[in-house]
Amino acid sequence: MTDAGKPPASPEWPLFEVFIRSRAGLEHKHVGSLHAADARMAIEHARDVYTRRQEGVSIWVVRSVQIIASDPEEADALFEPARDKVYRHPSFYVIPDEVKNL
Amino acid sequence: MYTQALDTHGKEPVVAAAGESAAHAARFQSRVDADEKIEPKDWMPDAYRQTLIRQISQHAHSEIVGMLPEGNWITRAPSLRRKAVLIAKVQDEGGHGMYLYSAAETLGVTRDHLFEQLLSGAAKYSSIFNYPTLTWADVGAIGWLVDGAAIMNQIPICRCSYGPYARAMVRICKEESFHQRQGFEIMLTLAQGTAAQRLMAQEALNHWWWPSVMMFGPSDADSKHTAQSMRWKIKRFSNDELRQKFIDVTVPQAHFLGLTIPDAQLRWDEATQHYIGGPIDWSEFNAVLKGNGPCNRERLQARRTAWEAGRWVREAASAHAEKLAARTTQAA
């Protein structure tokens, strides 16, 4: 029996992030995470946890520790270069109304 | 399913811990006020983090323990169809527990730590699962009333300020709707059946009505955490508001079934356009929450047994994965 407050003896299975392609033609999308002993088990668990109602036709799993993410504290600096470049959007250009198909 | 506003039973939250900058805190609150979502790596007050860890993990534990009262009837479901449906529902609850544990883990706790808190009895789960399922009608009443109350509670959490919790809840709410409908269908079948079946349905309603009404947590006057949780947009409605909504939608459903709500004082109030019930006996709720419900010990024992009996499987799978990994490295 597990004694009160005693940590479980064996280390927990590693964490995987799960990405599902909901149907052909769409990209894989992050849906959540789960624990599994290895990649194959992660795929099988992902099927049971995230596709019980046919939500997917393809599954990607990746060890969570392998994901490298940008730092939200640095988001301002990271994304700043695009901020003053409104000319990258078509609405920046004023075209007379009588000009069509542009 | 099944949050119960259990967070209202903890200590008073510390709103700002030592060392947290006022600028960070102000920016955080303004993001929440602007209905921006908070994501795992964003700065957040420690009290916000701790409140969420407690609430999400209690919610996860409730899903996992919630598999037990219904799982009890899988082998005895009255038809193959009912059996298939019940298996699917119990499996969903396991899945809901998994979504929620993984949402809690994004806040920096480990899954094992959360399990440990459940198994040691340190963590709470929804007290409704400490009641037994003595008849098949109890399975119907759980789906109809307990899942119905859970949906009422959970729909506002889909808009919770914490992204991973909100996303898990969207998925859960989508799946939960079938749980309630299959429960009502069981009740309807019994209500249209023989006198003995109608009696069974009425008795199930008698058992589950008050515990379901109490699932919304203590009344607002006694609820310590509501104001802070509302400021943080973890909570959107008070316990009493949600409870009233539940009563208002459920009473007409009971009338349709030809069953009587076990509350002699229940009446329709024309002025407020609400059903007004009699006073709630909170002493029972508190006794069950403290561990003295009909099944508290049995439920925890079942979880401990499952954890211990599954230990060799977890260890064998880890050993197998290590062996395969070593073999791949050698071959390379």
Coordinates of C-alpha atoms in Angstrom, one line a residue:
Chain A
M1 CA 0.0 0.0 0.0
T2 CA 1.1 3.5 -0.6
D3 CA 1.9 5.2 2.7
A4 CA 0.5 8.6 3.2
G5 CA 2.8 11.3 1.8
K6 CA 5.4 8.8 0.5
P7 CA 6.6 9.5 -3.0
P8 CA 6.0 6.8 -5.6
A9 CA 9.0 4.6 -5.8
S10 CA 9.6 4.5 -9.6
P11 CA 10.2 7.7 -11.7
E12 CA 7.2 8.8 -13.8
W13 CA 7.1 8.2 -17.5
P14 CA 8.4 11.1 -19.6
L15 CA 6.0 13.8 -20.8
F16 CA 5.1 14.0 -24.5
E17 CA 3.3 16.8 -26.4
V18 CA 0.6 15.6 -28.8
F19 CA -0.2 17.1 -32.2
I20 CA -3.2 15.9 -34.2
R21 CA -4.1 16.3 -37.9
S22 CA -7.9 16.4 -37.8
R23 CA -8.3 15.5 -41.5
A24 CA -6.2 15.3 -44.6
G25 CA -5.3 18.7 -45.9
L26 CA -5.1 20.4 -42.5
E27 CA -2.0 20.9 -40.4
H28 CA -1.2 19.1 -37.2
K29 CA -2.3 21.1 -34.2
H30 CA -1.2 20.9 -30.6
V31 CA -3.9 19.3 -28.4
G32 CA -2.2 18.6 -25.1
S33 CA 0.3 16.3 -23.4
L34 CA 0.5 12.9 -21.8
H35 CA 2.9 10.5 -20.2
A36 CA 4.2 7.4 -21.8
A37 CA 7.2 5.1 -21.5
D38 CA 8.3 5.5 -25.1
A39 CA 7.2 7.1 -28.4
R40 CA 5.1 4.2 -29.5
M41 CA 3.1 4.1 -26.3
A42 CA 2.7 7.8 -26.6
I43 CA 1.0 7.4 -30.0
E44 CA -1.3 4.7 -28.6
H45 CA -2.1 6.8 -25.5
A46 CA -2.7 9.8 -27.7
R47 CA -5.2 7.8 -29.7
D48 CA -7.1 6.9 -26.6
V49 CA -6.9 10.2 -24.9
Y50 CA -7.3 12.6 -27.8
T51 CA -9.2 10.8 -30.7
R52 CA -12.0 8.9 -29.0
R53 CA -14.5 10.6 -31.4
Q54 CA -12.5 10.4 -34.6
E55 CA -10.8 13.7 -34.1
G56 CA -7.7 12.7 -36.0
V57 CA -6.2 10.9 -39.0
S58 CA -2.6 11.4 -38.0
I59 CA -0.7 11.9 -34.7
W60 CA 2.6 13.4 -33.9
V61 CA 4.2 13.1 -30.5
V62 CA 7.4 14.8 -29.3
R63 CA 9.2 14.6 -25.9
S64 CA 8.2 17.8 -24.1
V65 CA 11.8 18.4 -23.0
Q66 CA 12.8 18.6 -26.7
I67 CA 10.6 21.7 -27.4
I68 CA 12.4 25.0 -27.5
A69 CA 10.1 27.9 -26.9
S70 CA 10.5 31.7 -27.1
D71 CA 10.5 33.5 -23.8
P72 CA 7.2 35.5 -23.3
E73 CA 9.2 38.1 -21.3
E74 CA 11.2 38.8 -24.5
A75 CA 8.2 38.7 -26.8
D76 CA 8.2 42.5 -27.3
A77 CA 11.8 42.6 -28.5
L78 CA 11.4 39.4 -30.5
F79 CA 8.4 40.6 -32.5
E80 CA 9.3 44.3 -32.6
P81 CA 10.9 44.2 -36.1
A82 CA 7.5 43.5 -37.8
R83 CA 5.6 46.2 -35.8
D84 CA 6.5 49.2 -38.1
K85 CA 6.2 47.4 -41.4
V86 CA 2.6 47.9 -42.2
Y87 CA 3.6 48.1 -45.9
R88 CA 3.6 44.3 -45.8
H89 CA -0.1 44.3 -45.8
P90 CA -2.2 45.0 -49.0
S91 CA -4.4 47.5 -47.2
F92 CA -1.4 49.8 -46.9
Y93 CA -1.7 50.8 -50.6
V94 CA -4.3 53.2 -51.7
I95 CA -5.7 52.3 -55.2
P96 CA -8.4 54.4 -57.0
D97 CA -11.8 52.7 -56.9
E98 CA -12.1 52.5 -60.7
V99 CA -9.1 50.3 -60.9
K100 CA -10.3 46.7 -60.8
N101 CA -8.8 43.3 -60.2
L102 CA -6.0 44.6 -58.0
Chain B
M1 CA -17.1 16.7 -15.0
Y2 CA -17.3 17.7 -11.5
T3 CA -15.7 20.7 -10.1
Q4 CA -17.4 21.5 -6.9
A5 CA -15.9 24.9 -6.0
L6 CA -13.7 22.9 -3.6
D7 CA -11.2 25.7 -3.7
T8 CA -13.5 27.5 -1.3
H9 CA -12.4 25.1 1.4
G10 CA -8.8 26.0 1.5
K11 CA -6.9 28.8 3.3
E12 CA -7.3 32.4 2.4
P13 CA -5.2 33.1 -0.7
V14 CA -2.2 35.3 -0.4
V15 CA -2.7 37.7 -3.2
A16 CA 0.9 39.0 -3.5
A17 CA 3.8 36.9 -2.3
A18 CA 7.0 38.6 -1.1
G19 CA 9.4 39.5 -3.9
E20 CA 6.7 39.8 -6.6
S21 CA 6.9 43.2 -8.3
A22 CA 3.9 45.4 -8.2
A23 CA 4.6 46.3 -11.9
H24 CA 4.3 42.6 -12.9
A25 CA 1.2 42.2 -10.8
A26 CA -0.5 45.2 -12.3
R27 CA 0.4 44.1 -15.9
F28 CA -0.9 40.6 -15.1
Q29 CA -4.2 42.0 -13.8
S30 CA -4.6 44.3 -16.8
R31 CA -4.1 41.4 -19.2
V32 CA -6.8 39.4 -17.3
D33 CA -9.1 42.4 -17.3
A34 CA -8.6 42.7 -21.1
D35 CA -9.7 39.0 -21.4
E36 CA -6.3 38.0 -22.6
K37 CA -5.4 34.4 -21.9
I38 CA -2.5 33.6 -19.5
E39 CA -0.2 30.9 -20.9
P40 CA 2.2 28.5 -19.0
K41 CA 5.4 30.5 -19.4
D42 CA 3.8 33.9 -18.7
W43 CA 4.5 35.6 -15.5
M44 CA 1.7 35.0 -13.0
P45 CA 1.3 35.7 -9.2
D46 CA 2.2 32.8 -7.1
A47 CA -1.3 32.8 -5.5
Y48 CA -2.9 32.5 -9.0
R49 CA -0.6 29.6 -9.8
Q50 CA -1.4 27.8 -6.5
T51 CA -5.1 28.4 -6.8
L52 CA -5.1 26.9 -10.3
I53 CA -3.0 23.9 -9.3
R54 CA -5.4 23.2 -6.4
Q55 CA -8.6 23.6 -8.5
I56 CA -7.4 21.8 -11.6
S57 CA -6.0 18.9 -9.7
Q58 CA -9.1 18.5 -7.6
H59 CA -11.1 18.6 -10.8
A60 CA -8.8 15.9 -12.3
H61 CA -9.0 13.7 -9.1
S62 CA -12.8 14.0 -9.3
E63 CA -12.9 12.7 -12.8
I64 CA -10.7 9.7 -11.9
V65 CA -12.6 8.9 -8.7
G66 CA -15.8 9.5 -10.6
M67 CA -15.1 6.5 -12.8
L68 CA -15.7 4.2 -9.8
P69 CA -19.4 4.6 -8.9
E70 CA -20.4 4.0 -12.6
G71 CA -17.7 1.5 -13.3
N72 CA -19.4 -0.5 -10.6
W73 CA -22.3 -1.1 -13.1
I74 CA -20.5 -2.0 -16.3
T75 CA -20.7 -5.7 -15.8
R76 CA -24.4 -5.4 -14.8
A77 CA -25.7 -2.9 -17.4
P78 CA -29.1 -4.2 -18.5
S79 CA -28.3 -4.5 -22.2
L80 CA -25.4 -4.5 -24.6
R81 CA -26.2 -1.0 -25.8
R82 CA -26.3 0.3 -22.2
K83 CA -23.0 -1.5 -21.5
A84 CA -21.3 0.0 -24.5
V85 CA -22.5 3.5 -23.6
L86 CA -21.4 3.1 -20.0
I87 CA -17.9 1.9 -21.0
A88 CA -17.6 5.0 -23.3
K89 CA -18.7 7.3 -20.6
V90 CA -16.4 5.9 -18.0
Q91 CA -13.5 6.0 -20.5
D92 CA -14.4 9.7 -21.2
E93 CA -14.0 10.4 -17.5
G94 CA -10.6 8.8 -17.5
G95 CA -9.7 11.0 -20.5
H96 CA -11.0 14.1 -18.8
G97 CA -8.8 13.3 -15.9
M98 CA -5.8 13.1 -18.2
Y99 CA -6.6 16.4 -19.9
L100 CA -6.8 18.1 -16.6
Y101 CA -3.7 16.5 -15.0
S102 CA -1.7 17.7 -18.1
A103 CA -3.2 21.2 -17.7
A104 CA -2.1 21.2 -14.1
E105 CA 1.4 20.0 -15.0
T106 CA 1.9 23.1 -17.1
L107 CA 1.9 25.1 -13.8
G108 CA 5.0 23.2 -12.6
V109 CA 3.7 20.3 -10.6
T110 CA 4.5 16.7 -11.5
R111 CA 1.8 14.1 -12.2
D112 CA 3.3 11.8 -9.6
H113 CA 3.0 14.5 -7.0
L114 CA -0.7 15.0 -7.8
F115 CA -1.4 11.2 -7.6
E116 CA 0.5 11.1 -4.3
Q117 CA -1.8 13.8 -2.9
L118 CA -4.9 11.9 -4.0
L119 CA -3.7 8.6 -2.7
S120 CA -2.6 10.0 0.7
G121 CA -5.9 11.6 1.2
A122 CA -4.3 15.1 1.2
A123 CA -6.2 16.2 -1.9
K124 CA -9.9 16.7 -2.2
Y125 CA -12.2 15.4 -4.9
S126 CA -15.9 16.1 -5.5
S127 CA -17.7 14.6 -2.5
I128 CA -20.6 13.4 -4.7
F129 CA -18.5 10.3 -5.6
N130 CA -18.6 9.2 -2.0
Y131 CA -22.2 8.1 -2.4
P132 CA -22.9 4.5 -3.6
T133 CA -24.6 3.4 -6.8
L134 CA -27.0 0.8 -5.4
T135 CA -29.3 0.4 -8.4
W136 CA -29.2 0.9 -12.1
A137 CA -31.4 4.0 -11.7
D138 CA -28.5 5.5 -9.7
V139 CA -26.4 5.3 -12.9
G140 CA -29.2 7.2 -14.7
A141 CA -29.4 9.8 -12.0
I142 CA -25.7 10.4 -12.0
G143 CA -25.7 11.1 -15.7
W144 CA -28.8 13.3 -15.5
L145 CA -28.1 15.2 -12.3
V146 CA -24.4 15.0 -11.5
D147 CA -23.2 15.5 -15.0
G148 CA -25.9 18.1 -15.4
A149 CA -24.6 20.0 -12.4
A150 CA -21.0 19.5 -13.7
I151 CA -21.9 21.0 -17.1
M152 CA -23.4 24.0 -15.4
N153 CA -20.2 24.5 -13.4
Q154 CA -17.9 23.8 -16.3
I155 CA -19.2 25.8 -19.2
P156 CA -18.1 29.1 -17.6
I157 CA -14.6 27.6 -17.0
C158 CA -14.2 27.3 -20.8
R159 CA -13.6 31.1 -20.6
C160 CA -11.2 30.8 -17.7
S161 CA -8.2 33.2 -17.9
Y162 CA -5.7 30.3 -17.8
G163 CA -5.3 29.0 -21.4
P164 CA -4.5 25.3 -20.8
Y165 CA -7.4 24.9 -18.3
A166 CA -9.9 26.7 -20.6
R167 CA -8.8 24.5 -23.6
A168 CA -9.2 21.3 -21.6
M169 CA -12.6 22.5 -20.4
V170 CA -13.8 23.2 -24.0
R171 CA -12.9 19.6 -24.9
I172 CA -14.6 18.2 -21.8
C173 CA -17.8 20.2 -22.2
K174 CA -18.2 18.9 -25.8
E175 CA -17.9 15.3 -24.6
E176 CA -20.0 15.8 -21.5
S177 CA -23.3 16.5 -23.2
F178 CA -23.7 12.9 -24.2
H179 CA -23.2 11.9 -20.6
Q180 CA -26.1 13.9 -19.4
R181 CA -28.4 12.8 -22.2
Q182 CA -27.7 9.1 -21.8
G183 CA -28.5 9.5 -18.0
F184 CA -31.8 11.2 -18.7
E185 CA -32.6 8.5 -21.3
I186 CA -32.1 5.8 -18.6
M187 CA -34.4 7.8 -16.2
L188 CA -37.0 8.2 -19.0
T189 CA -37.0 4.5 -19.7
L190 CA -37.5 3.7 -16.1
A191 CA -40.1 6.4 -15.6
Q192 CA -42.2 4.9 -18.5
G193 CA -41.7 1.4 -17.1
T194 CA -43.4 -0.7 -14.5
A195 CA -44.4 0.6 -11.1
A196 CA -41.3 -1.0 -9.6
Q197 CA -39.1 0.8 -12.2
R198 CA -40.8 4.1 -11.6
L199 CA -40.2 3.7 -7.9
M200 CA -36.5 2.9 -8.6
A201 CA -36.2 6.1 -10.6
Q202 CA -37.9 8.1 -7.8
E203 CA -35.6 6.7 -5.2
A204 CA -32.5 7.5 -7.3
L205 CA -33.7 11.1 -7.6
N206 CA -34.2 11.1 -3.8
H207 CA -30.6 9.9 -3.3
W208 CA -28.9 12.3 -5.7
W209 CA -30.9 15.5 -5.6
W210 CA -29.4 17.1 -2.5
P211 CA -25.8 15.9 -3.2
S212 CA -26.1 17.4 -6.7
V213 CA -27.4 20.7 -5.5
M214 CA -24.5 20.8 -3.0
M215 CA -22.0 20.1 -5.8
F216 CA -21.9 23.9 -6.5
G217 CA -20.2 24.4 -3.1
P218 CA -21.0 26.5 -0.1
S219 CA -23.4 29.4 -0.4
D220 CA -22.0 32.7 -1.4
A221 CA -22.1 34.1 2.1
D222 CA -19.7 31.3 3.2
S223 CA -17.5 31.2 0.2
K224 CA -14.1 32.7 0.9
H225 CA -12.4 32.5 -2.4
T226 CA -15.1 33.6 -4.8
A227 CA -14.1 37.3 -5.0
Q228 CA -10.5 36.7 -5.8
S229 CA -11.2 33.9 -8.3
M230 CA -13.6 36.2 -10.1
R231 CA -11.0 39.0 -10.3
W232 CA -8.6 36.5 -11.8
K233 CA -11.4 35.2 -14.1
I234 CA -10.9 31.7 -12.9
K235 CA -14.5 31.8 -11.9
R236 CA -17.3 33.7 -13.7
F237 CA -20.4 33.0 -11.6
S238 CA -20.9 32.5 -7.9
N239 CA -21.9 29.2 -6.4
D240 CA -25.4 30.3 -5.7
E241 CA -25.9 31.7 -9.2
L242 CA -24.9 28.4 -10.8
R243 CA -26.9 26.4 -8.3
Q244 CA -30.0 28.4 -9.1
K245 CA -29.5 27.9 -12.9
F246 CA -29.2 24.1 -12.2
I247 CA -32.4 24.0 -10.2
D248 CA -34.3 26.1 -12.8
V249 CA -33.5 23.8 -15.7
T250 CA -33.7 20.5 -13.8
V251 CA -37.1 20.8 -12.0
P252 CA -39.1 20.9 -15.3
Q253 CA -37.1 17.8 -16.5
A254 CA -38.2 16.0 -13.3
H255 CA -41.8 17.1 -14.0
F256 CA -41.5 15.6 -17.5
L257 CA -40.4 12.3 -16.0
G258 CA -43.3 12.4 -13.6
L259 CA -41.0 12.4 -10.6
T260 CA -41.0 14.5 -7.5
I261 CA -38.1 16.6 -6.4
P262 CA -37.4 15.6 -2.7
D263 CA -37.8 19.1 -1.4
A264 CA -41.2 19.8 0.2
Q265 CA -40.5 23.5 0.2
L266 CA -39.7 23.8 -3.5
R267 CA -41.9 26.3 -5.2
W268 CA -42.1 28.4 -8.4
D269 CA -41.7 32.1 -7.6
E270 CA -43.6 34.1 -10.1
A271 CA -41.9 37.4 -9.1
T272 CA -38.3 36.3 -9.7
Q273 CA -39.2 33.6 -12.3
H274 CA -37.1 31.1 -10.3
Y275 CA -37.8 27.8 -8.5
I276 CA -37.0 28.5 -4.8
G277 CA -35.9 25.4 -2.8
G278 CA -35.8 24.8 0.9
P279 CA -32.7 25.3 3.0
I280 CA -29.7 23.0 2.3
D281 CA -28.4 20.8 5.1
W282 CA -24.7 21.6 4.9
S283 CA -23.8 19.4 7.9
E284 CA -24.1 16.4 5.6
F285 CA -21.9 18.0 2.9
N286 CA -19.2 18.9 5.4
A287 CA -19.3 15.4 6.9
V288 CA -18.8 13.8 3.5
L289 CA -16.0 16.3 2.7
K290 CA -14.3 15.5 5.9
G291 CA -14.1 11.8 4.9
N292 CA -17.3 10.5 6.6
G293 CA -19.4 9.8 3.6
P294 CA -20.8 6.3 2.8
C295 CA -17.9 5.4 0.4
N296 CA -14.9 7.7 1.1
R297 CA -12.6 4.9 2.4
E298 CA -13.7 2.5 -0.3
R299 CA -13.0 5.0 -3.1
L300 CA -9.5 5.9 -1.9
Q301 CA -8.8 2.2 -1.3
A302 CA -9.8 1.4 -4.9
R303 CA -7.4 4.1 -6.2
R304 CA -4.5 2.9 -4.0
T305 CA -5.1 -0.7 -5.1
A306 CA -5.1 0.4 -8.8
W307 CA -1.9 2.3 -8.3
E308 CA -0.1 -0.6 -6.6
A309 CA -1.5 -3.3 -8.9
G310 CA -0.3 -1.2 -11.9
R311 CA 3.2 -0.6 -10.6
W312 CA 4.7 -3.6 -12.3
V313 CA 3.2 -2.6 -15.6
R314 CA 4.7 0.9 -15.3
E315 CA 8.1 -0.5 -14.3
A316 CA 8.1 -3.1 -17.0
A317 CA 7.2 -0.5 -19.7
S318 CA 10.0 1.7 -18.5
A319 CA 12.5 -1.2 -18.6
H320 CA 11.4 -2.2 -22.0
A321 CA 11.7 1.4 -23.3
E322 CA 15.2 1.7 -21.9
K323 CA 16.2 -1.7 -23.4
L324 CA 14.9 -0.6 -26.8
A325 CA 16.7 2.8 -26.6
A326 CA 20.0 1.1 -25.7
R327 CA 19.6 -1.3 -28.6
T328 CA 19.0 1.6 -31.0
T329 CA 22.1 3.4 -29.7
Q330 CA 24.2 0.2 -30.1
A331 CA 23.0 -0.3 -33.7
A332 CA 23.7 3.3 -34.7

